Short mmCIF file of C-alpha atoms and ligand atoms in Angstrom, two decimals:
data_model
loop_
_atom_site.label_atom_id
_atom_site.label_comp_id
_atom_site.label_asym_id
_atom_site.label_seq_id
_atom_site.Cartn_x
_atom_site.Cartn_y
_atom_site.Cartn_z
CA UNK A 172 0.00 0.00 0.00
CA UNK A 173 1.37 3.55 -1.25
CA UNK A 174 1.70 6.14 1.71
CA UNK A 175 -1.92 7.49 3.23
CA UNK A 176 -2.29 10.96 2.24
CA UNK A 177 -4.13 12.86 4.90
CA UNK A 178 -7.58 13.96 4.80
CA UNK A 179 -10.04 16.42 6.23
CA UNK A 180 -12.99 14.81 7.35
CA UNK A 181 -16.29 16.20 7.63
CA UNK A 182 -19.93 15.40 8.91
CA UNK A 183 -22.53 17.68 7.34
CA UNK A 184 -26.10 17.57 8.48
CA UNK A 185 -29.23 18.06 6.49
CA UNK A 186 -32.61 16.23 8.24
CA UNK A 187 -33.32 15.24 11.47
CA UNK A 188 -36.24 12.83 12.65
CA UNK A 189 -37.91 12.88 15.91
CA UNK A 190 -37.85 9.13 17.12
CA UNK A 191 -38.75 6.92 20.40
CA UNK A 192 -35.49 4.46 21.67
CA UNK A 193 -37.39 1.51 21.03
CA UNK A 194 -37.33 1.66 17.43
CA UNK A 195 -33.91 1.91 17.11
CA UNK A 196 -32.75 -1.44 18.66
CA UNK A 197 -33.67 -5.10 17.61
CA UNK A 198 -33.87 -6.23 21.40
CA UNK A 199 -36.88 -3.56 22.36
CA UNK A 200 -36.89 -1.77 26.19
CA UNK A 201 -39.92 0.08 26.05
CA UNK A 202 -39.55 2.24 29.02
CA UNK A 203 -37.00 4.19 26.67
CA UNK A 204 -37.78 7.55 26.09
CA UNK A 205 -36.62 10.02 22.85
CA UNK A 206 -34.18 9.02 20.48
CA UNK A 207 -33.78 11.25 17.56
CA UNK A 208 -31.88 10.57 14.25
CA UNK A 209 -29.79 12.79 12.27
CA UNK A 210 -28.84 12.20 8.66
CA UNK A 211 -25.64 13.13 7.23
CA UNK A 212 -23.35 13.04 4.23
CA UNK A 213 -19.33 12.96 4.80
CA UNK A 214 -16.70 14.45 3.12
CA UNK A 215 -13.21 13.50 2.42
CA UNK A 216 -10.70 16.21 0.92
CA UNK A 217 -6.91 16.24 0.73
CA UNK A 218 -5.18 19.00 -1.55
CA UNK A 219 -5.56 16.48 -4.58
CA UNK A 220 -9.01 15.28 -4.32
CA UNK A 221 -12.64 15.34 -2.52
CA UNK A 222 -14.94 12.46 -2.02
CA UNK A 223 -18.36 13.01 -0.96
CA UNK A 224 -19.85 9.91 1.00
CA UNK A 225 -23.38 9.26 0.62
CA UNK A 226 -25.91 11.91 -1.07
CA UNK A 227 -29.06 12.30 0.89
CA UNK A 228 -32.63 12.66 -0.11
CA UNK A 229 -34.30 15.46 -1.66
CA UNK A 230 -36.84 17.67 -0.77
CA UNK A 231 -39.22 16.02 -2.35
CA UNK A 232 -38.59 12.48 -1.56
CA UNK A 233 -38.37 14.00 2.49
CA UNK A 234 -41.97 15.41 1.81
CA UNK A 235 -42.99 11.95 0.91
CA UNK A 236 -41.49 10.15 3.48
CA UNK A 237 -42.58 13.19 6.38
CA UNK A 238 -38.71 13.90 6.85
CA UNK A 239 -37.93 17.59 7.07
CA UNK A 240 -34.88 18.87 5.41
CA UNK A 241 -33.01 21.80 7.47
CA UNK A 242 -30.44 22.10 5.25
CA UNK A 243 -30.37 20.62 1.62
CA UNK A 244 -27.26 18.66 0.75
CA UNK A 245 -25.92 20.99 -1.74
CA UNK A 246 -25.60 23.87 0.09
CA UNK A 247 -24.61 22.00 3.47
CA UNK A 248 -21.75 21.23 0.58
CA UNK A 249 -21.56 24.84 -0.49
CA UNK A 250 -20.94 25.82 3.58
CA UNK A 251 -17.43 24.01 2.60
CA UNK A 252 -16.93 25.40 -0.46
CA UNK A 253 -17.46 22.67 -2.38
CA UNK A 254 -19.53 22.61 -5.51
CA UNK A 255 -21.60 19.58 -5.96
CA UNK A 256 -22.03 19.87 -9.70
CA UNK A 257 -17.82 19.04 -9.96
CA UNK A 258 -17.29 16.47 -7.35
CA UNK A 259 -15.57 13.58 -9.61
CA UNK A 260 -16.16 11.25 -6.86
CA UNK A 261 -18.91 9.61 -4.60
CA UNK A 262 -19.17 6.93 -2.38
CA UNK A 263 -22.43 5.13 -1.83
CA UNK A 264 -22.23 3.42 1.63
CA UNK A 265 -25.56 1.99 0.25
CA UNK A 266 -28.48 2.52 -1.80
CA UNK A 267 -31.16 3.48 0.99
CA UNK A 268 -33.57 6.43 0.34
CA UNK A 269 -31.42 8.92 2.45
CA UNK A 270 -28.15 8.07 1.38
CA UNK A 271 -28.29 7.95 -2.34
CA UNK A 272 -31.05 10.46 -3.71
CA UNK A 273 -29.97 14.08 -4.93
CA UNK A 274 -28.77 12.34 -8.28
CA UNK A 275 -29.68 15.53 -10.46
CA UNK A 276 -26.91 17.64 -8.10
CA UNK A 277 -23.37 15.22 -9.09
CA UNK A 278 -24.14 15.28 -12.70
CA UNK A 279 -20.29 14.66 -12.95
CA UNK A 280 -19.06 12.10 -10.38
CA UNK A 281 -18.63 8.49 -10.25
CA UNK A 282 -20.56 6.83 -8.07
CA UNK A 283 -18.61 3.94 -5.67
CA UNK A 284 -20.53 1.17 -4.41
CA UNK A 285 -20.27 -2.82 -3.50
CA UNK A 286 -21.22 -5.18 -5.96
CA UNK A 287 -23.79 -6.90 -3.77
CA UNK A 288 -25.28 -3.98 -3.22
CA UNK A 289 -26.26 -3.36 -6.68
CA UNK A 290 -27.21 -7.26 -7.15
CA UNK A 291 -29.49 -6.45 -3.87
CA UNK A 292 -31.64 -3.52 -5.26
CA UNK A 293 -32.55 -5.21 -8.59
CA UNK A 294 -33.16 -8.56 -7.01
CA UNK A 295 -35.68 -10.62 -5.22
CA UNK A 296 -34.86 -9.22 -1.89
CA UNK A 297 -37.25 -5.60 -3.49
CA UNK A 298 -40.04 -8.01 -3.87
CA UNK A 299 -40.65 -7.61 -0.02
CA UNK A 300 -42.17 -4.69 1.40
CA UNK A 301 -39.96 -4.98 4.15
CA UNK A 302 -36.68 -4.89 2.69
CA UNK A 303 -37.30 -2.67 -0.15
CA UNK A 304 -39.73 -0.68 1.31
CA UNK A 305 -36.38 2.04 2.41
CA UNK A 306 -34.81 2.23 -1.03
CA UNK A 307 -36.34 4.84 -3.70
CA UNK A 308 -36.71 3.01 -7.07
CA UNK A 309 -35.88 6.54 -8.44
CA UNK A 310 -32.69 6.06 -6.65
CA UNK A 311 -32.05 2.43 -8.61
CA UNK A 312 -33.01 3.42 -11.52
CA UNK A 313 -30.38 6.10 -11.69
CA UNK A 314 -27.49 3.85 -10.69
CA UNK A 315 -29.03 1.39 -13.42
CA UNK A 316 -28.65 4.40 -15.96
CA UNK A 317 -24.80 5.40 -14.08
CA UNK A 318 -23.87 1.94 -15.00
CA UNK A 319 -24.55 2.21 -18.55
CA UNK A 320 -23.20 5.67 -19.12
CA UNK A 321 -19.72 4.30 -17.33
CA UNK A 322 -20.50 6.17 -14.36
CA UNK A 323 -20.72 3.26 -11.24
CA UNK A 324 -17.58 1.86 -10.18
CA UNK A 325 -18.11 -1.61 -8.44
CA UNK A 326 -15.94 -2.61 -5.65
CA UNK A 327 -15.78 -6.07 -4.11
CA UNK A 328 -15.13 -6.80 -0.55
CA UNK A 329 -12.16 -3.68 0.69
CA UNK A 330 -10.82 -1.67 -2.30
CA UNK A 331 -8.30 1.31 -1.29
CA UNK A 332 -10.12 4.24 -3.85
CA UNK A 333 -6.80 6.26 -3.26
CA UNK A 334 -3.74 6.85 -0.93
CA UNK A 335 -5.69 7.33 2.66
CA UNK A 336 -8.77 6.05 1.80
CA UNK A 337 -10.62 2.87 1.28
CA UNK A 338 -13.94 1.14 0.78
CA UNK A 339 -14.90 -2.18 3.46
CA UNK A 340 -18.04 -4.22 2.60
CA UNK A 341 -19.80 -5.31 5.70
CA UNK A 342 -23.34 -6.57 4.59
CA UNK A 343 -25.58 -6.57 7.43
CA UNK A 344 -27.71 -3.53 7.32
CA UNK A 345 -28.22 -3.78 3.85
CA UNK A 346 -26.58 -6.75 2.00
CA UNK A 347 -24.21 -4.38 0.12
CA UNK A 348 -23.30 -1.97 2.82
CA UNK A 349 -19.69 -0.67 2.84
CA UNK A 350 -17.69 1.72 5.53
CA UNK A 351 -15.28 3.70 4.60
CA UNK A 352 -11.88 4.16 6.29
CA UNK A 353 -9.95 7.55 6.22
CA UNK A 354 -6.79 8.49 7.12
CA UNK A 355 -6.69 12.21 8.86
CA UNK A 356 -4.67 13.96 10.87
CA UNK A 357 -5.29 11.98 13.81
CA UNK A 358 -5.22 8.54 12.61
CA UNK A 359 -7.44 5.98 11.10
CA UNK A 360 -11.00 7.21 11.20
CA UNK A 361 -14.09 4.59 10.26
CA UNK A 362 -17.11 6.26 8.92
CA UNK A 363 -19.39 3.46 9.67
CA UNK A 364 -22.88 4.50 8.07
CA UNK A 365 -25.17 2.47 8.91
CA UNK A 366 -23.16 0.13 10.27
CA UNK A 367 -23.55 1.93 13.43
CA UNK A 368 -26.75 4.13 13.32
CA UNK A 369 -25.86 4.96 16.94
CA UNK A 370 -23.39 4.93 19.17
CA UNK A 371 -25.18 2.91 21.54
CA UNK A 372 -26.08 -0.05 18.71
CA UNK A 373 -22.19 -0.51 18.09
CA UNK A 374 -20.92 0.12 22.03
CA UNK A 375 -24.25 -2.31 23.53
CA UNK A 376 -23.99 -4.74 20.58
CA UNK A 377 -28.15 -3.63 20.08
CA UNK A 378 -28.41 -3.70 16.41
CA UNK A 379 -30.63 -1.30 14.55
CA UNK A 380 -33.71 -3.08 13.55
CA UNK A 381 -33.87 -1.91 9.99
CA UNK A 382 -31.08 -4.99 8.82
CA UNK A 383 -31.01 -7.80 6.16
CA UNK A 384 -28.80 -9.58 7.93
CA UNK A 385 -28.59 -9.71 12.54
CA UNK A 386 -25.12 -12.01 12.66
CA UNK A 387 -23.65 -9.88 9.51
CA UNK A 388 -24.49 -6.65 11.25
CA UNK A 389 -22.74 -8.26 15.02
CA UNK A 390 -19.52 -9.13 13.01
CA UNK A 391 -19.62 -5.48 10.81
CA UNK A 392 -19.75 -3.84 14.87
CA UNK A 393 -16.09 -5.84 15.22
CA UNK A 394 -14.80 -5.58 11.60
CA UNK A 395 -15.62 -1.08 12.35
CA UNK A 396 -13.65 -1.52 15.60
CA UNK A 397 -10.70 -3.67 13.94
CA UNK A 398 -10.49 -0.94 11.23
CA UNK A 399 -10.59 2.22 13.28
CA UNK A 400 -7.51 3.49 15.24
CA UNK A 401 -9.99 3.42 18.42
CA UNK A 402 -13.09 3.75 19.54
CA UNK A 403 -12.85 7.30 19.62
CA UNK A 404 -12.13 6.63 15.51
CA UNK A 405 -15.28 5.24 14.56
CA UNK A 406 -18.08 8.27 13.68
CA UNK A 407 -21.80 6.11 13.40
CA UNK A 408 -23.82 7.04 10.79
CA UNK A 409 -27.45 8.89 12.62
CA UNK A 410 -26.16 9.47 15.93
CA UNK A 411 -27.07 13.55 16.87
CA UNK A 412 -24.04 12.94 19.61
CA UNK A 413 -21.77 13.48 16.55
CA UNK A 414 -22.23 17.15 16.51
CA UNK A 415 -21.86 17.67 20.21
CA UNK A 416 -18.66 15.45 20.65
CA UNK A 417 -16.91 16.96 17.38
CA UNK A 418 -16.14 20.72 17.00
CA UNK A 419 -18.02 22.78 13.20
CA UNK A 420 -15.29 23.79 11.10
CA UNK A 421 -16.12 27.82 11.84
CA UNK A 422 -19.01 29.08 14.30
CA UNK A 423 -21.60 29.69 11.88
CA UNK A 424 -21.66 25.90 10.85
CA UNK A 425 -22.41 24.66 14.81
CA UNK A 426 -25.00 21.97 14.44
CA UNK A 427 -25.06 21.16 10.86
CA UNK A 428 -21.35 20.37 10.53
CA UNK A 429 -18.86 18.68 12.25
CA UNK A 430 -14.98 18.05 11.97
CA UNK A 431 -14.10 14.40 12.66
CA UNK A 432 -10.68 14.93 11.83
CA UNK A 433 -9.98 16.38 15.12
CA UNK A 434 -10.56 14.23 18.33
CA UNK A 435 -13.80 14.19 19.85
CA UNK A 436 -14.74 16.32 23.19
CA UNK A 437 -16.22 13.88 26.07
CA UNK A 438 -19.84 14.10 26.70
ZN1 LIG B 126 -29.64 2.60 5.80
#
């Protein structure tokens, strides 16, 4: 492996969802109280190169689904300077509604994803309401159209994308999902999607109950902690405690994005 090149890392928040604890664990205590859910996108950049990691949903696909956005993706991108329309380069963790809409805004990129991920949305699995019932056919339909305009790249298993950086499938959630591992100025940082909706699901072993997959899901909680430098490496994919524990990049950015380059501040 050629020498990691060192990223900035970024969180960048555009919806939020008010939601009770117990849906958010397999293994139910229904004395819980609140548990809300943010949804991101991530962004790598070094000097060379950006990579944006996951997309969102639209407005119009949150209207249909009751999600507010507060902040659409593209200008939560724009708040870094970073134009949408000319990122080369995304990752899709995986296909679900509110990671991969917003096609119409990366009208340039190439669009990362695992293999089984793409066999997943076009395959039996969509024929139950259950399981397809959080993926956009909008959404697959566009990566069907990518694919023939030379515009998906398909990775199998872990694929290092570029000095610093690399794809890791871990099935479970979906049966495509992949992390993505960065290297940054403090080390080896996992974004873990929805790997790790939480913090809790990954630190109590309580998986999310939206999953294809319970014993893929336990072993993608070890394969996150194997990857990242330490637990204090490993950034979950809806938890709102990501925007109190890491620092926004200037003051007027405080609760929509967060640096995970730097370490985080205890609760
Ligand atoms: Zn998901």
């Amino acid at each position: 492996m050629s020498s990691p090149t060192t990223y900035e890392l970024f969180a960048v928040k555009y919806a939020a969802l008010d939601r009770p604890a117990p849906e958010n664990f397999v293994f139910r205590d229904v004395h819980d109280g609140p548990m809300p859910l943010d949804f991101f996108l991530w962004v790598a950049k070094s000097p060379e190169r950006t990579f944006v990691i996951d997309t969102g949903f639209s407005e119009e696909t949150g209207a249909r689904r009751n999600r507010t956005i507060i902040r659409n993706p593209r200008d939560g991108l724009a708040a870094l300077d970073i134009d949408a329309a000319r990122i080369e380069d995304v990752i899709i963790t995986h296909m679900h509604y509110d990671h991969a809409g917003n096609h119409h805004l990366f009208q340039r990129a190439r669009f990362h994803l695992q293999d089984k991920e793409m066999f997943y949305v076009t395959g039996r699995c969509m024929t139950h309401a259950v399981l397809g019932h959080s993926y956009d056919v909008e959404d697959v339909v566009q990566m069907v159209r990518r694919v023939f305009s030379r515009r998906a790249v398909f990775h199998e298993g872990d694929e290092e994308l570029a000095p610093g950086l690399s794809v890791h499938f871990v099935g479970g959630h979906t049966m495509g999902l992949q992390m993505v591992r960065v290297w940054t100025q403090r080390g080896w940082v996992v974004l873990a999607s929805d790997a790790a909706h939480y913090y809790a699901n990954i630190e109590q072993s309580r998986p999310f109950p939206v999953v294809y997959n319970v014993g893929d899901m336990l072993e993608g909680h070890k394969r996150a902690y194997a990857l990242a430098d330490s637990p204090r490496h490993l950034v979950p994919g809806h938890d709102p405690l990501v925007l109190k524990r890491y620092p926004a990049p200037h003051r007027d950015l405080q609760g929509i994005v967060a640096r995970l380059d730097v370490d985080p501040v205890p609760d």
